[in-house]
Amino acid sequence: MGSDHDVVVIGAGFAGLYAVHKLRDELGLDVQGFDAAGGPGGTWWWNRYPGARCDFESVHYSYSFSDELQREWRWSERFAAQPEILAYLEWVADRLDVRKAFRFSMRITSLVWDDGTERWTVGTDDGKTCTARFVVSAVGNLSVAKEPEFPGVDRFGGQVLRTSAWPHEGVDLTGKRVGVIGTGSTGIQVIPEVARQAAHLTVFQRTPNFAAPLGNHPIDEDEARWLAENHEEVRAGSRENFLGAPYEAPRPSALADPPEERRKVYDEFYGKGGFRLVISTYQDLLFSKEANDTIAEYLRERIRERVEDPRTAELLCPDDHPYATKRAPFETDYYETFNRDNVDLVDVRSAPIETLTETGLQTAADHYELDVLILATGFDAMTGPLLHMGVVGRDGLTLNEKWAQGPKAYLGIGVHGFPNLFTLTGPQSAVALYNNPLAIEDHVDFAAAAIRRVLDGGAGTFEPTEEAERTWGAMTEGVLNMTLIPQAKNSWYMGANIPGKPRAAFIFPGGAPLYRAITQEVVGTDFGGFAIGGEGRPIPPMVQLDPAVALVLGLMLVNGAKPLEECTLEETRAAVESFTMLQAPPRDLRIVRTTFPSPAGEREARIYVPDAEGPLPVVVFFHPGGWIAGSLEVSDEPCRTLADELGAIVVSPDYRLAPEDPFPAATDDTFAALRWVADTIAEHGGDPSRLVVMGESAGANLAAVAAQRARDEGGPQLAAQVLLYPPIDPQADTASKREYVNGPFLSVAAAEGMWNAYLGDPANASSPLASPARASSLAGLAPALILTAQCDPTRDEAEDYGRALAAAGVPAEVRRMSGMIHGVFNMSGIVPRSRELYDAVGEFLQPLFSRAASPVG
Ligand code: NA7
């Protein structure tokens, strides 16, 4: 047995270099690194084909963890080419003095976990082994090339080159007849370069791709100096951006802008550089096919403008996938290359490649004479590098067996059954849509924090629980299915570029801010969802979320939404109003705008009248907003939908808000509104004998109080009360308050701030008119439906109220919505499962409505 180490790091690219530095120099661990390459650089050591360069700007596509490194390195181009990126990584390796931690030209052949010693045995291709407590896999996710799918490679008399294993000495293509297979990001970079050198180039294209200009240019001395001096500012915001670069915020919807305006936006970002076209144009491009069609058509138009021969242009126009559902490529002169006399485009979709011959390539239609064939056919992405290392976990389970149906990895970084293994940038992590160096730094920092935690706690193992892994898999798949990405047939995002590979959720496409918020919460909950020393920790709140809800929170983060508890009053009010952006398009319905007499004078109310035979049941609905925010406007869409679906008149009255008008103003207004509705709704076709009081959030608190006042203050008689996640008692001490103390979305601090503003005098908390659970008796109240959200600090006080009602003999039903958060009633446009709230309300009310309508017998 060879040497024993604290950690083995596999890979010396961006991830491995930083991992060694972090673990060795900051944690003081004994770290042994390995890499199959001859030196540091990872993907940039291998991919030396002409035209290879990054497509996030180099100032962003580089380490951010070290002030010195950022200050001292000068990029010569906006998007650096491979030699410069490799030189940068070599320079970093020297500056951090990490080369000596690595054994290069050494491939890992086996990684076997031993439960007895709680160590990995690491085998290398020199036949030796060593052991380590932890293994940090920094093998990358695009580092195992796809095998050619056609025969004859050995027979071909010319040279076969892979872009991903390009000869170090370079290749002289002068005077050669060259073929390129592959028009992904790699092909699109290499093709223009080859065309410039070769006597003739034949591009064998199976699927056209949407490419947009890279916008590269040299960085002059002034710009370089400015970037070095302002790197903190330049970096600021990167991690708040969906893709992890400080790009302009997008407009909300491509469909909301008229065509001329949209064209201007696309013109502006076409060529502005890298991924801006994807991320800074419109927020719904990846979510709405109709929105995506607008940019897809724009890009096809640009191809037709740039390519002279109309037949070639049509062949280059993608038609089988929405834009950016395959990894978006960026180009320099790609389309103009097809205007050259020495370049031909061959469609191998209609006439597939059959074989290589002694002298060239045979398709179903023709034979092409070639001296050199370049394969830019892609990678066994995300899982391939890990599955090629012979990983064997607990009880002899191989990783290949575990992932036979697709990858399973909690946060993309840990695998149940494979303790103490960190799969940096692994499948189901955010890396595919997150500027890699920053995604890598996040993962290394996470692994380092976990290792430190295990060592400090004296435990032996760290691995995800099976439940956490399964929950994360569902989250990944759910978020992926909200995007258009699954619509691309054969993309590596879905594992679908490799024949026989399971089509599954290989990437978490929720964006950097959401992924970061989730992983930060995992760390903050002492690694929720992981088992440390065999002791499983509960899954933290954000991982419990319905995927659509998670995506909403992610988009809020991208849009710079502040946590509610940090908002000023004005900001809170604006935040609540902005709920309308998450709502479905409002249904068409007759609305009567009127006023009602409140104790403080006339106030507005809206009466929503469905197109149905009267007299109709009536629902009085109080809007949400923590007693300090909200309006008739924010509840307009839900009230329309309620009226339409229930076939009931819905009345939405305005009420006074705190802190301007604290307790009891809101309850006085809402109770007055309820009475006014009972007295007057017959004029609008309503049946006051079938009257329901309903509210959302603070509005639900007011509804619960109104139900008590109706009982105690002489009516009206109510058929039911419907309370959507009501805050019931500011002093309640509940498990949900502890578990969801930080939200998601509504935190305990935010809720407390709202209660305080409403109560004015804290002594008011003991009044049942504020805290309805404090009533001396709950008997005789209207039947109640209480809907709660699983991930909501107010959940348990609401459910306790339901139980107390039932104990007092009130028919009360409590339903908890799994994976939901406070406010979800307003997310009908983006959270499909918000429907369940309407369904539950309908199921509860319809029997009451028909019972109340039938003659008393
Ligand atoms: P990609 O994006 O997977 O592209 C591979 C290309 O090769 C793509 O055009 C494929 O066409 C084509 N291909 C693969 N197999 C064949 C066969 N058998 N016949 C014809 N054409 C074939 O890989 P890249 O290297 O370009 O990019 C990978 C990532 O590296 C990139 O996203 C960056 O993150 C860096 P298909 O679409 O399958 O019809």
Coordinates of N, CA, C and O in Angstrom, one line a residue, residues 185-235:
S185 N -20.0 24.2 -30.2 CA -19.1 25.3 -29.9 C -17.7 25.1 -30.5 O -17.1 26.1 -30.9
T186 N -17.2 23.9 -30.4 CA -15.9 23.6 -30.8 C -15.8 23.7 -32.3 O -14.9 24.4 -32.8
G187 N -16.6 23.0 -33.0 CA -16.6 23.1 -34.5 C -16.7 24.5 -35.0 O -16.0 25.0 -35.9
I188 N -17.6 25.3 -34.3 CA -17.8 26.7 -34.8 C -16.6 27.5 -34.5 O -16.3 28.5 -35.3
Q189 N -15.8 27.2 -33.6 CA -14.5 27.9 -33.3 C -13.4 27.5 -34.3 O -12.6 28.3 -34.8
V190 N -13.3 26.1 -34.6 CA -12.2 25.6 -35.4 C -12.4 25.9 -36.9 O -11.4 26.1 -37.6
I191 N -13.7 25.8 -37.3 CA -13.9 25.9 -38.8 C -13.3 27.1 -39.5 O -12.6 27.0 -40.5
P192 N -13.6 28.3 -39.0 CA -13.0 29.5 -39.6 C -11.5 29.5 -39.7 O -10.9 29.9 -40.7
E193 N -10.8 28.9 -38.7 CA -9.4 28.9 -38.6 C -8.9 27.9 -39.7 O -7.9 28.2 -40.4
V194 N -9.5 26.7 -39.7 CA -9.1 25.7 -40.7 C -9.3 26.2 -42.1 O -8.4 26.0 -43.0
A195 N -10.4 26.9 -42.3 CA -10.7 27.4 -43.7 C -9.6 28.3 -44.2 O -9.3 28.4 -45.4
R196 N -9.0 29.1 -43.3 CA -7.9 30.0 -43.6 C -6.7 29.3 -44.0 O -5.9 29.8 -44.8
Q197 N -6.4 28.1 -43.5 CA -5.2 27.4 -43.7 C -5.3 26.4 -44.8 O -4.3 26.2 -45.6
A198 N -6.4 25.6 -44.9 CA -6.4 24.5 -45.7 C -6.6 24.8 -47.2 O -7.1 25.9 -47.5
A199 N -6.3 23.9 -48.1 CA -6.5 24.1 -49.5 C -8.0 24.0 -49.7 O -8.6 24.8 -50.4
H200 N -8.6 23.0 -49.0 CA -10.1 22.9 -49.1 C -10.7 22.4 -47.8 O -10.0 21.5 -47.1
L201 N -11.8 22.9 -47.4 CA -12.5 22.4 -46.2 C -13.9 21.9 -46.5 O -14.6 22.6 -47.1
T202 N -14.2 20.7 -46.0 CA -15.6 20.2 -46.1 C -16.1 20.1 -44.7 O -15.5 19.5 -43.8
V203 N -17.2 20.8 -44.4 CA -17.8 20.8 -43.1 C -19.0 19.8 -43.2 O -19.9 20.0 -44.0
F204 N -18.9 18.8 -42.4 CA -20.0 17.8 -42.3 C -20.9 18.1 -41.2 O -20.6 17.9 -40.0
Q205 N -22.0 18.7 -41.6 CA -23.0 19.2 -40.5 C -24.2 18.3 -40.4 O -24.9 18.0 -41.4
R206 N -24.4 17.8 -39.2 CA -25.6 17.0 -38.9 C -26.7 17.9 -38.5 O -27.8 17.9 -39.0
T207 N -26.4 18.8 -37.5 CA -27.5 19.7 -37.0 C -26.9 21.1 -36.9 O -25.9 21.4 -36.3
P208 N -27.6 22.0 -37.6 CA -27.1 23.4 -37.6 C -27.4 24.0 -36.2 O -28.2 23.5 -35.4
N209 N -26.6 24.9 -35.8 CA -26.6 25.5 -34.5 C -26.8 27.0 -34.6 O -26.4 27.6 -35.6
F210 N -27.3 27.6 -33.6 CA -27.5 29.1 -33.6 C -26.2 29.7 -33.0 O -26.0 29.7 -31.8
A211 N -25.4 30.3 -33.9 CA -24.2 30.9 -33.4 C -24.4 32.4 -33.5 O -25.0 32.9 -34.4
A212 N -23.8 33.1 -32.5 CA -23.8 34.6 -32.5 C -22.4 35.1 -32.3 O -21.6 34.5 -31.8
P213 N -22.2 36.4 -32.8 CA -20.8 36.9 -32.7 C -20.2 36.9 -31.3 O -20.9 37.3 -30.4
L214 N -19.0 36.6 -31.2 CA -18.3 36.6 -29.9 C -18.0 38.1 -29.5 O -18.0 38.4 -28.3
G215 N -17.6 38.9 -30.5 CA -17.3 40.3 -30.2 C -15.9 40.4 -29.5 O -15.8 41.2 -28.6
N216 N -15.0 39.6 -30.0 CA -13.7 39.7 -29.4 C -12.9 40.9 -29.9 O -13.1 41.3 -31.0
H217 N -12.0 41.4 -29.1 CA -11.0 42.4 -29.6 C -9.9 42.5 -28.6 O -10.0 42.1 -27.4
P218 N -8.7 43.0 -29.0 CA -7.6 43.2 -28.1 C -8.0 44.1 -27.0 O -8.8 45.1 -27.2
I219 N -7.4 43.9 -25.8 CA -7.6 44.8 -24.7 C -6.4 45.8 -24.7 O -5.2 45.3 -24.7
D220 N -6.6 47.0 -24.8 CA -5.5 47.9 -24.8 C -5.0 48.2 -23.4 O -5.6 47.8 -22.4
E221 N -3.8 48.8 -23.3 CA -3.2 49.0 -22.0 C -4.1 49.7 -20.9 O -4.2 49.3 -19.8
D222 N -4.8 50.8 -21.4 CA -5.7 51.5 -20.5 C -6.8 50.6 -20.0 O -7.1 50.7 -18.8
E223 N -7.4 49.9 -20.9 CA -8.5 49.0 -20.5 C -8.0 48.0 -19.5 O -8.6 47.7 -18.5
A224 N -6.8 47.4 -19.8 CA -6.2 46.4 -18.9 C -6.0 46.9 -17.5 O -6.3 46.3 -16.5
R225 N -5.4 48.2 -17.5 CA -5.1 48.8 -16.2 C -6.4 49.0 -15.4 O -6.5 48.7 -14.3
W226 N -7.4 49.6 -16.2 CA -8.7 49.9 -15.5 C -9.3 48.6 -14.9 O -9.8 48.6 -13.8
L227 N -9.2 47.5 -15.7 CA -9.8 46.2 -15.2 C -9.1 45.7 -14.0 O -9.7 45.3 -13.0
A228 N -7.7 45.8 -14.0 CA -7.0 45.4 -12.9 C -7.3 46.2 -11.6 O -7.4 45.6 -10.5
E229 N -7.4 47.5 -11.8 CA -7.7 48.3 -10.7 C -9.1 48.2 -10.1 O -9.4 48.5 -9.0
N230 N -10.0 47.9 -11.0 CA -11.4 47.9 -10.6 C -12.0 46.5 -10.6 O -13.2 46.4 -10.7
H231 N -11.2 45.5 -10.4 CA -11.7 44.2 -10.5 C -12.8 43.9 -9.5 O -13.7 43.2 -9.8
E232 N -12.7 44.5 -8.3 CA -13.7 44.2 -7.3 C -15.1 44.7 -7.8 O -16.1 44.0 -7.7
E233 N -15.1 45.9 -8.4 CA -16.3 46.4 -8.9 C -16.8 45.6 -10.1 O -18.0 45.3 -10.3
V234 N -15.8 45.1 -10.9 CA -16.1 44.3 -12.1 C -16.7 43.0 -11.6 O -17.7 42.5 -12.2
R235 N -16.1 42.4 -10.6 CA -16.6 41.2 -10.1 C -18.0 41.3 -9.4 O -18.7 40.3 -9.3

